[in-house]
Amino acid sequence: MSERRTITPTHRYRNNDKLIGIGNTFWNLSEEHGVAGIVGDLHDGVFRMADGHEFVNFTVCSYLDLDTHPRVIDGAVAALRRFGVLDHCIPRTRVQTTVLLELEESLGELFGATVVSAISTAAASTGLLPLMASGHLGNGTRPLMVFDKNAHVSMANAKPSCADETEVVTCRHHDLDFLADMCRRYERVCYVVDGSDSLGGYAPVEELAELQDRYDLLVFYDDSHSLSAYGERGIGYVRTHSPVLDERTITVATLSKGFGAGGTAILLDGYPQQTRRIIERFAGPLGYSQKMNAAAVGAAMASAEIHRTDELVELQGRLRSNIALFDSLLATEQSGSTYPIRVVPMTDETVVEAAQRVFAAGFYVSPVFFPIVARGTAGLRVMLRAGQTGEQIRRLASVLVEAGAQPAGPVAR
Amino acid sequence: MSERRTITPTHRYRNNDKLIGIGNTFWNLSEEHGVAGIVGDLHDGVFRMADGHEFVNFTVCSYLDLDTHPRVIDGAVAALRRFGVLDHCIPRTRVQTTVLLELEESLGELFGATVVSAISTAAASTGLLPLMASGHLGNGTRPLMVFDKNAHVSMANAKPSCADETEVVTCRHHDLDFLADMCRRYERVCYVVDGSDSLGGYAPVEELAELQDRYDLLVFYDDSHSLSAYGERGIGYVRTHSPVLDERTITVATLSKGFGAGGTAILLDGYPQQTRRIIERFAGPLGYSQKMNAAAVGAAMASAEIHRTDELVELQGRLRSNIALFDSLLATEQSGSTYPIRVVPMTDETVVEAAQRVFAAGFYVSPVFFPIVARGTAGLRVMLRAGQTGEQIRRLASVLVEAGAQPAGPVAR
């Protein structure tokens, strides 16, 4: 049987050998050191493990702690009772109850956009990007798809599908010159990028708007990390700062991080009703797979109501205070930013041990490493939230310094 | 600017122009005739539209009506109250509560398999198939990926990603000869197919098992349409009939159709714990996106309990009776099968009008058409459920005959 064919892969856009080869080693190392694969019961913001160890999780994306807000949970329960079914199992393009339509109307009003819901941001990006590649979402012209090198894997994984509908390239992080050059060379260009990065930082939305105005550049943003946490009524970074809120800007943003519910919102402007139908019918999983269930919808409706009140302003203020407190204690590259994520620099050699030490002291901060970040830029990822106490933040900072982190400024500590 | 480049797509594995060009025409036609884009309130199994029209939906995949079972809804509410959060927003590979682990243990016991959960079957297939293509899920050998021509679009859409990791071909429906030939020519082959088709019919699992034994063929089944509805404890068609329940058979099955909850179950046998970690970390959306939320988990736990009782046997029995009743009234290609789906043949010219007529009489049955089915095989899709009454089925059959369907046998009606 030795004559049977073996296969050589193309590995144009993905490479599991490489991804898993490097990634799995680090995951295994993390798990062996007890800083991954952690299981516990969560009560009142404190995790308790089977062995009795207790810790506060500083790597949760619920920036405003709305996910545990009693009104949000009550909203989920109320929707279950009202609709009496989690998901009426038939594509909504055929028959639907009002559950998703009510949510989309509420979110549309809240964010000043046309909103289409999806079960997750991954499902939304998986479905939308190939439609943009083929020009069906856009202006009909098949664009060159330029993926930012750092675009989250939920977007990057759509490259092979997009590449069957158009040309696909990857550019350096926020490389505006390259984009301008491509805009001059191609009839149309679509740039795929995080509006707010999972490792801290925002997209250059104003500079991109200039390219959008000049060259009709289409931009696909994933703004999941700034929704709720940033802007009036939690509108997020992109919609706060981009002057181009029309058919040239398409944004997806999860309802499961700052928003505290589940599912995702696709935010559109300037598209006709017909485009909405194209999305519902042909945007991959949106057309054939599960939808946001009634509990997630009920939670999101309740969270939307909170977004309309002063409570949101208060929560955003507490988050900002916590960020400022952290920055007053520790030096990071993100210091001074409104962004709720900080990466405390460590070396590839020390990062896991440092995480272990911090964990033993009662805090979980996740070690990040290749392939999540480039080699040599390892660190401990800290996510600030509105609900953390000043005491928790001070204690964490003190433990981080003991583990090798650099204190802030000359008079820190 | 006329010198700017336009792009010619490769269209190796997908073609939005073709899909949307043909598909959208039919969808628009369906919606114009009021047999798509339907919105209503659902109470006690009856839809009521804004204009007062009432109808029973005969195209819902909740074959045992567990989705509206009071214990299932109560289970969802109980889990929300117990965990106090829909989803703790951090990859489970880092920190998790017991919510998913308890579900996976329960389902593992119920189905006699190792179970990994995912938010949807689309997410599971999107994540697993590229891992199989690269040999990381399997035996390490990069297989030729053979997609059945009729494989559901949630699987077919993974072709471009798989093609970057190995070779991909599409074969005719259930073409065992082709598979055997490929097994002789390639070191390893992986066949991707529905265990239970969305248009009625099962995979030839016993014949495939022979190829699995002879050539080490790897088979990926989506058995979503038979879970709960078929087999002891609702184990589904594949696990009831396949003698090869080891690492050569990987099955995904939704928990949102017959099971009545939400999310999906990946059913594995014979793989070490390490493979489970590979899946959790590297199977696309499973590693970075949303998980089944607590409400879906609670509903699934309650449904699993029902699966352990005689109530499941009773519900399966009622479903079988309803199928038999329908078959006694109407002739379809599926007649006599245990399968809960029937496609009542119509021509491409008559199918929408027939659906319209049936809808006016108080029943929704969905017209199916290219690209969902091959050209010239249009029909009205009827899904039988345990909860339908004999009277509803008789009335539907009578209306279908008036709309041009063929009565069963010589003495029908």
XYZ file of N, CA and C in Angstrom, chain A residues 71-80 82-83 85-87 92 96-107 117-119 255 259-264 291-305, chain B residues 80 86 290 293 295:
174
model
N -31.004 42.682 36.489
C -32.030 43.024 35.488
C -31.776 42.299 34.170
N -30.499 42.066 33.872
C -30.164 41.348 32.626
C -30.607 39.882 32.726
N -30.320 39.263 33.864
C -30.744 37.868 34.064
C -32.276 37.783 34.105
N -32.903 38.726 34.791
C -34.372 38.752 34.815
C -34.940 38.903 33.395
N -34.265 39.700 32.586
C -34.722 39.889 31.202
C -34.666 38.587 30.420
N -33.598 37.813 30.659
C -33.467 36.515 29.991
C -34.604 35.585 30.408
N -34.885 35.564 31.695
C -35.954 34.696 32.213
C -37.311 35.145 31.660
N -37.533 36.453 31.657
C -38.822 36.976 31.185
C -39.069 36.589 29.721
N -38.024 36.662 28.894
C -38.189 36.315 27.476
C -38.496 34.829 27.319
N -37.851 33.995 28.135
C -38.132 32.553 28.082
C -39.596 32.293 28.425
N -42.083 34.455 28.219
C -42.989 35.075 27.251
C -43.082 34.266 25.957
N -41.908 33.851 25.434
C -41.926 33.157 24.147
C -42.114 31.649 24.308
N -40.166 29.257 24.262
C -39.294 28.413 23.433
C -37.967 29.153 23.270
N -36.866 28.399 23.320
C -35.566 29.050 23.159
C -35.352 29.507 21.723
N -35.698 28.646 20.786
C -35.495 28.979 19.374
C -36.493 28.181 18.553
N -35.270 32.006 9.845
C -36.145 33.168 10.028
C -36.604 33.739 8.701
N -40.811 33.448 11.347
C -40.188 33.824 12.612
C -41.218 34.439 13.549
N -40.914 34.306 14.846
C -41.680 35.060 15.828
C -41.062 36.460 15.874
N -41.578 37.313 16.727
C -41.078 38.690 16.767
C -39.812 38.839 17.594
N -39.325 37.732 18.174
C -38.254 37.843 19.172
C -37.020 38.588 18.657
N -36.513 38.207 17.486
C -35.311 38.864 16.968
C -35.628 40.256 16.426
N -36.812 40.399 15.842
C -37.182 41.695 15.265
C -37.283 42.775 16.341
N -37.837 42.414 17.487
C -37.938 43.393 18.580
C -36.550 43.803 19.061
N -35.666 42.815 19.176
C -34.300 43.125 19.602
C -33.624 44.049 18.592
N -33.732 43.690 17.322
C -33.055 44.469 16.280
C -33.594 45.896 16.204
N -34.883 46.048 16.479
C -35.459 47.389 16.477
C -34.914 48.192 17.664
N -34.855 47.542 18.810
C -34.353 48.225 20.003
C -32.885 48.626 19.825
N -32.074 47.681 19.355
C -30.647 47.982 19.174
C -30.445 49.002 18.062
N -29.108 40.661 13.793
C -28.499 39.879 14.871
C -27.910 38.574 14.342
N -26.991 38.011 15.108
C -26.442 36.681 14.790
C -26.057 36.014 16.097
N -25.883 34.708 16.052
C -25.630 33.964 17.287
C -24.271 34.302 17.895
N -22.512 41.110 21.562
C -23.385 41.510 22.671
C -23.029 40.720 23.931
N -21.614 44.385 26.602
C -23.071 44.428 26.580
C -23.690 43.442 27.583
N -22.954 42.371 27.892
C -23.365 41.499 28.989
C -24.466 40.499 28.681
N -24.757 40.278 27.401
C -25.866 39.360 27.099
C -25.357 38.137 26.331
N -25.378 38.211 25.007
C -24.945 37.099 24.160
C -25.370 37.424 22.755
N -24.791 36.708 21.773
C -25.093 37.016 20.382
C -24.267 38.174 19.880
N -24.603 38.655 18.708
C -23.840 39.759 18.134
C -24.752 40.672 17.339
N -29.969 30.762 15.714
C -30.048 32.199 15.912
C -29.785 32.489 17.398
N -29.717 33.758 17.741
C -29.675 34.104 19.167
C -30.901 33.483 19.805
N -30.741 32.807 20.944
C -31.917 32.222 21.569
C -32.656 33.248 22.428
N -33.881 32.891 22.814
C -34.752 33.855 23.494
C -34.119 34.403 24.772
N -33.349 33.584 25.479
C -32.710 34.044 26.710
C -31.689 35.143 26.413
N -30.874 34.923 25.381
C -29.888 35.939 24.999
C -30.590 37.215 24.540
N -31.686 37.047 23.814
C -32.442 38.218 23.357
C -33.011 38.983 24.546
N -33.612 38.256 25.486
C -34.187 38.920 26.658
C -33.124 39.654 27.462
N -31.972 39.021 27.612
C -30.862 39.669 28.320
C -30.421 40.924 27.574
N -30.337 40.825 26.263
C -29.888 41.967 25.455
C -30.902 43.113 25.502
N -32.188 42.771 25.508
C -33.224 43.814 25.598
C -33.094 44.558 26.932
N -32.853 43.796 28.006
C -32.712 44.422 29.325
C -31.450 45.274 29.371
N -30.368 44.770 28.781
C -29.123 45.538 28.757
C -29.308 46.817 27.935
N -30.053 46.721 26.831
C -30.312 47.907 26.005
C -31.039 48.972 26.831
N -31.969 48.530 27.669
C -32.681 49.496 28.523
C -31.714 50.185 29.486
N -30.179 29.599 34.552
C -29.898 31.043 34.623
C -29.835 31.498 36.069
N -25.229 34.368 31.710
C -25.470 33.582 30.497
C -24.195 32.908 30.019
N -18.283 32.474 21.186
C -19.255 32.209 22.246
C -19.532 30.720 22.358
N -24.952 29.093 25.831
C -25.190 29.879 27.037
C -25.927 29.047 28.094
N -28.716 29.191 29.520
C -30.112 28.838 29.266
C -30.194 27.615 28.353
